[in-house]
XYZ file of C-alpha atoms in Angstrom:
563
model
C 174.176 131.857 44.657
C 172.301 135.129 45.157
C 170.108 135.875 48.036
C 166.811 137.512 48.358
C 166.820 140.253 50.862
C 164.114 140.227 53.563
C 162.472 143.101 55.198
C 163.850 144.440 58.368
C 162.272 142.889 61.323
C 160.253 144.954 64.027
C 162.373 146.808 66.519
C 163.260 144.893 69.318
C 163.219 141.556 67.641
C 166.067 139.362 68.753
C 167.833 137.561 65.933
C 170.491 134.928 66.039
C 173.505 135.460 64.186
C 173.365 134.988 60.520
C 175.553 131.976 60.314
C 173.941 130.364 63.146
C 170.417 130.750 61.856
C 171.264 129.824 58.276
C 173.352 126.839 59.224
C 170.447 125.409 61.407
C 167.694 126.212 59.126
C 169.593 125.154 56.085
C 170.514 121.775 57.570
C 166.938 121.239 58.454
C 165.674 122.119 55.012
C 168.237 119.775 53.501
C 167.321 116.974 55.629
C 163.470 117.493 54.873
C 163.742 117.980 51.136
C 166.116 115.208 50.249
C 163.358 112.452 50.341
C 164.350 109.239 48.393
C 161.853 109.093 45.507
C 160.269 105.870 44.875
C 160.166 105.147 41.184
C 159.304 102.024 39.393
C 160.685 101.753 35.944
C 160.048 98.159 35.094
C 157.777 97.806 32.116
C 154.926 95.418 32.677
C 152.144 94.145 30.579
C 148.847 95.845 30.861
C 147.108 93.069 33.095
C 149.893 93.183 35.589
C 150.034 97.023 35.615
C 146.313 97.060 36.343
C 146.526 94.751 39.366
C 149.451 96.606 40.709
C 147.401 99.682 40.432
C 144.490 98.097 42.368
C 146.907 96.992 44.978
C 148.571 100.358 45.257
C 145.257 101.810 46.867
C 143.314 98.646 48.063
C 145.904 97.426 50.467
C 146.559 100.807 52.042
C 142.740 101.210 52.093
C 141.977 98.063 53.820
C 141.615 99.791 57.159
C 139.043 102.104 55.812
C 137.294 99.179 54.303
C 136.959 97.290 57.628
C 135.952 100.332 59.582
C 133.244 101.003 57.113
C 132.240 97.325 56.965
C 131.707 97.269 60.760
C 130.375 100.732 61.252
C 127.696 100.631 58.395
C 126.659 97.033 59.648
C 124.765 98.385 62.703
C 122.337 100.403 60.351
C 122.177 97.371 58.142
C 121.301 94.854 60.941
C 119.013 97.049 62.979
C 115.847 95.642 60.965
C 117.050 92.088 61.533
C 117.554 92.739 65.302
C 114.030 93.976 65.431
C 112.774 90.658 64.196
C 115.101 88.548 66.377
C 114.830 90.433 69.592
C 111.322 91.830 69.313
C 110.725 92.415 73.171
C 114.018 94.345 73.248
C 113.820 96.383 70.024
C 110.187 96.974 69.045
C 107.691 95.097 71.266
C 104.048 95.164 70.201
C 103.153 95.908 73.873
C 105.344 98.566 75.482
C 105.118 96.679 78.937
C 106.817 93.706 77.271
C 109.851 95.896 76.547
C 113.086 94.273 78.013
C 115.663 97.000 76.791
C 115.665 100.875 77.055
C 113.839 102.739 74.299
C 116.882 104.451 73.491
C 118.859 101.226 72.702
C 119.290 101.945 69.165
C 120.441 105.532 69.701
C 122.836 104.445 72.349
C 124.609 101.923 70.040
C 125.100 104.779 67.536
C 126.235 107.365 70.298
C 128.619 104.990 71.937
C 130.338 104.238 68.677
C 130.443 107.862 67.518
C 132.046 108.797 71.009
C 134.640 106.138 70.619
C 135.359 107.369 67.051
C 135.841 110.991 68.127
C 138.052 109.788 71.060
C 140.292 107.744 68.629
C 140.449 110.538 66.094
C 141.787 112.996 68.739
C 144.158 110.710 70.739
C 145.377 108.312 68.113
C 145.626 111.224 65.599
C 147.807 113.037 68.142
C 150.072 109.972 68.861
C 150.661 109.163 65.186
C 152.588 112.341 64.756
C 154.837 111.086 67.489
C 155.231 107.272 67.161
C 155.050 107.279 63.357
C 152.689 106.380 60.719
C 153.613 102.698 60.866
C 153.048 102.274 64.591
C 150.080 104.515 64.387
C 148.525 102.141 61.748
C 149.373 99.120 63.829
C 147.500 100.761 66.746
C 144.427 101.534 64.944
C 144.200 98.014 63.486
C 145.128 96.065 66.778
C 142.281 98.393 68.522
C 139.781 97.447 65.802
C 140.631 93.788 66.127
C 140.124 93.553 69.737
C 136.777 95.531 69.341
C 135.651 93.486 66.463
C 136.250 90.165 68.472
C 134.195 91.478 71.588
C 131.383 92.548 69.128
C 131.059 88.982 67.611
C 131.376 87.463 71.079
C 128.726 89.765 72.754
C 126.712 87.464 75.106
C 124.555 87.903 78.288
C 122.116 85.986 80.307
C 119.344 87.777 78.811
C 118.618 90.221 75.993
C 119.314 93.350 78.271
C 122.796 92.076 79.284
C 123.673 90.981 75.725
C 122.808 94.557 74.185
C 124.627 96.209 77.176
C 127.794 94.408 76.113
C 127.374 95.063 72.553
C 126.942 98.686 73.002
C 129.930 98.986 75.443
C 132.261 97.347 73.065
C 131.263 99.607 70.333
C 133.249 102.156 72.018
C 136.408 100.341 71.926
C 136.022 99.327 68.162
C 135.208 103.230 67.559
C 138.697 104.054 68.996
C 140.310 102.118 66.399
C 137.940 103.559 63.562
C 138.741 107.066 64.759
C 142.360 106.410 64.655
C 142.195 105.070 61.047
C 141.024 108.373 59.633
C 144.048 110.497 60.454
C 146.487 107.718 60.017
C 145.123 106.480 56.639
C 144.920 110.050 55.020
C 148.388 111.155 56.252
C 150.044 108.019 55.218
C 148.487 108.306 51.858
C 149.422 111.800 51.441
C 152.929 111.242 52.394
C 153.152 108.229 50.115
C 152.174 110.227 47.255
C 154.570 113.076 48.183
C 157.615 110.402 48.365
C 157.113 109.297 44.848
C 157.760 111.464 41.596
C 154.951 109.399 39.791
C 152.342 110.313 42.341
C 153.252 113.745 43.408
C 150.968 115.275 40.858
C 148.236 112.723 41.518
C 148.225 113.070 45.300
C 144.538 113.892 45.604
C 143.885 110.657 43.440
C 145.923 108.591 45.617
C 144.352 109.637 48.772
C 140.839 109.476 47.516
C 141.230 105.957 46.023
C 142.417 104.890 49.416
C 139.285 106.628 51.004
C 136.997 104.866 48.367
C 137.687 101.596 50.139
C 135.170 103.096 52.643
C 132.546 102.788 49.992
C 133.451 99.224 49.253
C 133.260 98.196 52.820
C 129.697 99.513 53.039
C 128.671 97.739 49.858
C 130.289 94.532 50.823
C 128.791 94.365 54.245
C 125.497 94.786 52.523
C 126.164 92.013 50.160
C 127.355 89.655 52.735
C 124.298 90.028 54.914
C 121.974 89.545 51.956
C 123.966 86.357 50.921
C 123.919 84.861 54.273
C 120.226 85.544 54.706
C 119.399 83.847 51.281
C 121.593 81.088 52.298
C 119.027 80.497 55.133
C 116.140 81.183 52.981
C 115.205 84.152 55.117
C 113.058 85.933 52.220
C 110.161 86.946 54.301
C 108.171 86.277 57.553
C 108.199 83.871 59.422
C 111.779 84.568 60.159
C 113.930 81.861 62.021
C 115.660 83.238 65.011
C 118.457 80.862 64.779
C 119.168 81.935 61.116
C 119.003 85.676 62.060
C 121.289 84.977 64.998
C 123.874 83.363 62.800
C 123.420 85.941 60.102
C 124.504 88.989 61.966
C 127.270 87.209 63.939
C 128.607 85.530 60.686
C 128.668 88.723 58.893
C 130.786 90.484 61.663
C 133.123 87.310 61.721
C 133.734 87.385 57.801
C 134.735 91.218 58.424
C 137.285 90.080 60.992
C 139.231 88.156 58.532
C 140.550 91.170 56.430
C 141.044 93.075 59.553
C 143.381 90.489 61.061
C 145.178 90.315 57.689
C 145.728 94.106 57.472
C 147.103 94.099 61.205
C 149.805 91.354 60.300
C 150.713 93.272 57.243
C 151.164 96.405 59.025
C 153.196 94.763 61.676
C 155.434 92.734 59.301
C 155.591 94.483 56.099
C 154.520 98.085 56.432
C 157.409 100.697 56.141
C 157.583 103.866 58.027
C 156.834 107.035 56.165
C 159.765 108.624 54.436
C 158.294 112.003 54.679
C 157.647 111.547 58.445
C 161.273 110.369 59.042
C 162.758 113.252 57.120
C 160.531 115.545 59.259
C 162.076 114.220 62.357
C 165.547 114.614 61.090
C 164.875 118.156 60.050
C 163.670 118.860 63.703
C 166.778 117.220 65.047
C 168.928 119.401 62.870
C 167.179 122.584 64.429
C 168.272 121.320 67.907
C 166.523 117.922 68.540
C 166.021 117.325 72.066
C 167.476 120.643 72.906
C 164.733 122.426 71.146
C 162.282 121.997 74.037
C 160.895 125.373 73.562
C 159.959 124.756 70.020
C 157.855 121.964 70.993
C 156.028 123.644 73.506
C 155.463 126.565 71.203
C 154.293 124.288 68.328
C 150.710 124.430 69.199
C 150.438 128.043 69.792
C 152.274 128.640 66.503
C 149.989 126.261 64.785
C 146.855 128.235 65.920
C 148.314 131.266 65.197
C 149.372 130.697 61.478
C 146.882 127.875 60.712
C 143.618 128.609 62.795
C 141.801 129.515 59.590
C 142.441 126.263 57.777
C 141.654 124.118 60.974
C 138.513 126.038 61.242
C 137.524 125.682 57.728
C 138.398 121.929 57.504
C 136.844 120.961 60.805
C 133.582 123.031 60.384
C 133.254 122.048 56.754
C 133.485 118.414 57.968
C 130.844 119.152 60.696
C 128.140 120.773 58.237
C 128.779 117.807 55.713
C 127.989 115.311 58.252
C 124.985 117.174 59.481
C 123.693 117.555 55.937
C 124.727 113.758 54.976
C 122.386 112.718 57.778
C 119.436 114.248 55.575
C 120.565 111.953 52.893
C 119.893 108.869 54.999
C 116.247 110.359 55.643
C 115.280 109.277 52.154
C 115.979 105.633 52.681
C 113.321 104.468 55.107
C 110.743 106.717 53.584
C 110.700 105.988 49.925
C 111.199 102.196 50.297
C 108.040 102.282 52.345
C 106.252 104.097 49.796
C 107.394 101.665 46.861
C 106.774 98.432 48.876
C 104.998 98.998 52.435
C 105.595 95.311 53.060
C 109.231 95.198 51.943
C 111.020 92.133 53.625
C 114.414 92.462 55.313
C 116.330 91.332 52.236
C 114.265 93.730 49.999
C 115.219 96.671 52.219
C 118.964 95.562 52.079
C 118.751 95.321 48.276
C 117.735 99.146 48.059
C 120.550 99.805 50.397
C 122.926 97.940 48.134
C 121.732 99.899 45.284
C 122.339 103.265 47.000
C 125.701 102.034 48.151
C 126.754 101.076 44.532
C 125.651 104.550 43.254
C 127.518 106.420 45.910
C 130.564 104.338 45.165
C 130.782 105.730 41.628
C 130.976 109.135 43.095
C 134.158 108.312 45.016
C 135.845 107.403 41.521
C 134.382 110.488 40.012
C 136.169 112.419 42.685
C 139.366 110.427 42.529
C 140.006 110.872 38.822
C 138.938 114.718 38.579
C 140.278 116.081 41.826
C 143.908 116.852 40.663
C 142.863 118.656 37.534
C 143.120 122.327 37.951
C 139.791 123.069 36.392
C 138.351 121.103 39.302
C 140.670 121.011 42.438
C 139.701 120.563 45.918
C 137.942 123.891 46.665
C 135.797 123.819 43.504
C 134.913 120.234 44.155
C 133.835 120.781 47.660
C 131.810 123.891 46.702
C 130.247 121.808 43.944
C 129.242 118.983 46.188
C 127.705 121.329 48.921
C 125.831 123.320 46.042
C 124.210 120.108 44.868
C 123.407 119.044 48.512
C 121.846 122.532 49.053
C 119.783 122.426 45.821
C 118.533 118.893 46.235
C 117.595 118.982 49.671
C 115.981 122.323 49.172
C 113.728 120.651 46.552
C 112.821 117.914 49.133
C 111.953 120.378 51.754
C 109.806 122.826 49.510
C 107.999 119.799 47.709
C 108.021 117.310 50.700
C 104.294 116.660 50.494
C 104.230 115.834 46.965
C 107.392 113.839 47.078
C 105.711 111.485 49.527
C 103.041 110.531 47.208
C 103.249 107.408 44.805
C 102.669 109.822 41.868
C 106.400 111.264 42.450
C 108.067 108.310 43.662
C 110.411 108.113 40.861
C 111.434 111.702 41.335
C 111.973 110.827 44.915
C 114.174 107.866 44.084
C 116.222 110.227 41.548
C 116.841 112.840 44.330
C 117.927 110.076 46.646
C 120.585 108.475 44.493
C 121.379 111.830 42.972
C 122.283 113.256 46.397
C 124.275 110.149 47.247
C 126.465 110.555 44.112
C 127.234 114.215 44.698
C 127.861 113.706 48.147
C 130.701 111.412 47.332
C 131.911 113.496 44.402
C 132.293 116.504 46.581
C 132.614 116.898 50.363
C 132.717 113.367 51.546
C 136.109 113.052 49.576
C 137.491 116.530 50.127
C 136.834 116.729 53.836
C 138.790 113.582 54.249
C 141.740 114.687 52.061
C 142.053 118.359 53.052
C 142.682 118.465 56.758
C 145.913 116.326 56.219
C 147.043 118.133 53.135
C 146.738 121.688 54.576
C 148.790 120.893 57.423
C 152.575 120.583 58.084
C 153.985 117.110 58.418
C 154.876 117.777 62.030
C 151.094 118.037 63.062
C 149.467 116.452 59.992
C 147.827 113.616 61.819
C 146.883 115.617 64.765
C 145.112 118.206 62.528
C 143.230 115.557 60.650
C 142.154 113.869 63.703
C 140.910 117.142 65.303
C 138.783 117.939 62.033
C 137.428 114.508 61.675
C 136.168 114.517 65.391
C 134.441 117.738 64.769
C 132.823 116.224 61.756
C 131.682 113.187 63.660
C 130.308 115.632 66.270
C 128.138 116.904 63.496
C 126.616 113.375 63.016
C 126.123 113.258 66.686
C 124.381 116.619 67.046
C 122.272 116.047 63.903
C 121.036 112.695 65.524
C 119.784 114.527 68.543
C 118.455 117.532 66.771
C 116.617 115.630 64.109
C 114.628 113.861 66.721
C 113.197 117.050 68.010
C 111.862 118.340 64.516
C 109.345 117.410 61.735
C 110.594 115.418 58.601
C 110.301 118.382 56.635
C 112.368 120.643 59.111
C 115.001 117.928 58.692
C 115.196 118.814 54.905
C 115.376 122.454 55.449
C 118.167 121.962 58.084
C 120.119 119.782 55.709
C 119.681 122.266 52.970
C 121.040 125.291 54.700
C 123.933 123.216 55.986
C 124.848 122.656 52.411
C 124.570 126.332 51.842
C 126.756 127.039 54.948
C 129.382 124.459 53.436
C 129.549 126.621 50.148
C 129.990 129.845 52.057
C 132.584 128.304 54.593
C 134.606 126.713 51.776
C 134.826 129.696 49.521
C 136.356 131.822 52.409
C 138.430 129.343 54.434
C 139.687 126.568 52.127
C 142.782 127.166 49.942
C 143.139 125.034 46.885
C 146.617 123.714 46.902
C 146.114 121.550 43.869
C 149.804 121.023 42.450
C 151.504 122.408 45.312
C 154.433 120.433 46.695
C 153.609 119.581 50.460
C 157.229 119.947 51.190
C 156.705 123.800 50.559
C 154.544 123.688 53.473
C 157.023 122.109 55.583
C 159.679 124.607 54.484
C 157.188 127.460 55.565
C 156.693 125.550 58.809
C 160.303 125.319 59.652
C 160.697 129.102 59.026
C 157.730 129.499 61.427
C 159.191 127.410 64.243
C 162.494 129.097 63.839
C 160.706 132.454 64.350
C 161.230 133.825 60.771
C 158.011 133.226 59.011
C 158.301 136.659 57.220
C 161.505 135.517 55.545
C 159.846 132.666 53.771
C 158.914 133.656 50.095
C 158.056 130.381 48.487
C 155.127 128.812 46.776
C 153.310 127.938 49.953
C 152.460 131.710 50.309
C 151.764 132.193 46.727
C 148.272 133.908 46.680
C 146.800 131.326 44.371
C 147.533 128.580 47.007
C 145.946 130.667 49.826
C 142.354 131.078 50.952
C 140.438 134.217 50.644
C 140.794 134.876 54.373
C 144.571 134.038 54.214
C 144.887 136.766 51.441
C 143.007 139.234 53.540
C 145.171 138.613 56.411
C 148.307 139.564 54.213
C 150.229 136.188 54.144
C 150.396 136.504 50.302
C 152.549 139.610 50.601
C 155.468 137.435 51.462
C 155.541 135.768 48.086
C 158.373 136.694 45.644
C 157.651 135.051 42.275
C 161.014 136.316 41.028
C 162.827 134.291 43.610
C 164.391 131.063 42.371
C 162.916 127.715 44.026
C 166.041 127.449 45.940
C 165.830 130.902 47.283
C 162.616 130.840 49.153
C 164.027 131.794 52.490
C 166.442 134.757 52.913
C 167.943 136.512 56.029
C 168.585 140.035 56.605
C 172.293 140.943 55.786
C 172.938 137.366 54.538
C 176.424 136.671 53.433
C 177.043 135.052 50.055
C 177.408 131.479 51.497
C 175.176 128.565 50.507
C 174.495 127.671 53.939
C 172.189 130.712 54.181
C 169.694 129.612 51.529
C 167.158 126.916 51.543
C 168.493 124.456 49.142
C 166.084 122.555 47.068
C 166.507 118.844 46.149
């Protein structure tokens, strides 16, 4: 087998012997690349095949379903709480207020802070304890938080909502951990199956689409319970409202307990993650403590632009998406100023259904080369910029009954393009662009920065006019376009194991000797091309010759052997 000769390293660079380096990295690569492929060859009738297809993403996505069910419930139930606890939420006389004026914001901020904490901490540990036990940890935390939410109680309204607010942080930790764990697990599940490798984006986004179902089902459940108690309009029965919100949370607890039990007793560990561990052991295992300490520095040196691009893109998306929520209360008041609680929820349900369609447009187009990740994200951000810009420029006209149908169209259209765009891609890319060794941590970091965007938007938008909110959201969309164009690579069709090959070469101190597809300019961002990573790519090299060493001897141990 011929070898590709590498350029001479810089003077003073200490290199291990050829055989030592080749044997170590070659063994690591062989361990990494020989992942058992899960292929199902049994022929089934179309009905059975369809239900198996649904189960392939619904079961892994149940965690995202449950987190969305509980997270979106707060927004759906706020109007109900104002009717049940008027002195706490919206007293007619300010002197009668029994809770802080910032109660609503406190619940949201506490929940978001818990989510950010979980994304960073559980995302970090999921790379060390494995995807299975990372998934179990997130589900168990959410179960504990959900039980405490349902059981929130106190001697008075203030005490009740103090407990409710505090336990949102606990539930938020589990929600935060679900983001990196679910995304990395879906990516690696697709990578370990030959049938799914070319449908990796679809596999991941379909799992993510369960978030949309969680939002929709929560809204529908609240409507159904309130209808069962005949709460169609004033006057509302406080007992019926109390049962409605607690029962809606209790119903969401059922699938949450189910997914926890499934993950404990049935979920298998990620084959890709296991092979990564074996590859690191082949490079020295516990003796390679220096590699472990250097890992974060190497990650920041070689991947800072990717982490910057994915995290800030997520930040501006969440900031702009907040503008989408501005439509909801405003246009419902214009359509029907006396809308009942159920009527408001029905409009929310319709918006959730429209947004859900966007998830599936994203899933079934993201793996085509004519679309891909980067183009989809730019497309979604572009539509957000245009739609919010129209709202900002024509804000006064859109508020009048004459243009209410235009207002409705802009509202639903922005929801659709948000899902068929950055909402899907910002969840997929952080895990896809990072090596397996640090995949969950990188996703957790980007997700945390994104959630910080929503938090900052909530603070900033309280300080500016409604019209200014649309201007800000519009230019966040424009910033997303520019940021994506320069910092986000489109790796549609790239085998994630190529990224791990490159990472092992980096850990071994020989990044310049990697010449494979992970540094092919077409899989690099514009910024990475400007830095010069694409210069290492050698298209004439065979797939099994992507790493070569100076003065390599003609032995197979010195090459990276492909599966």
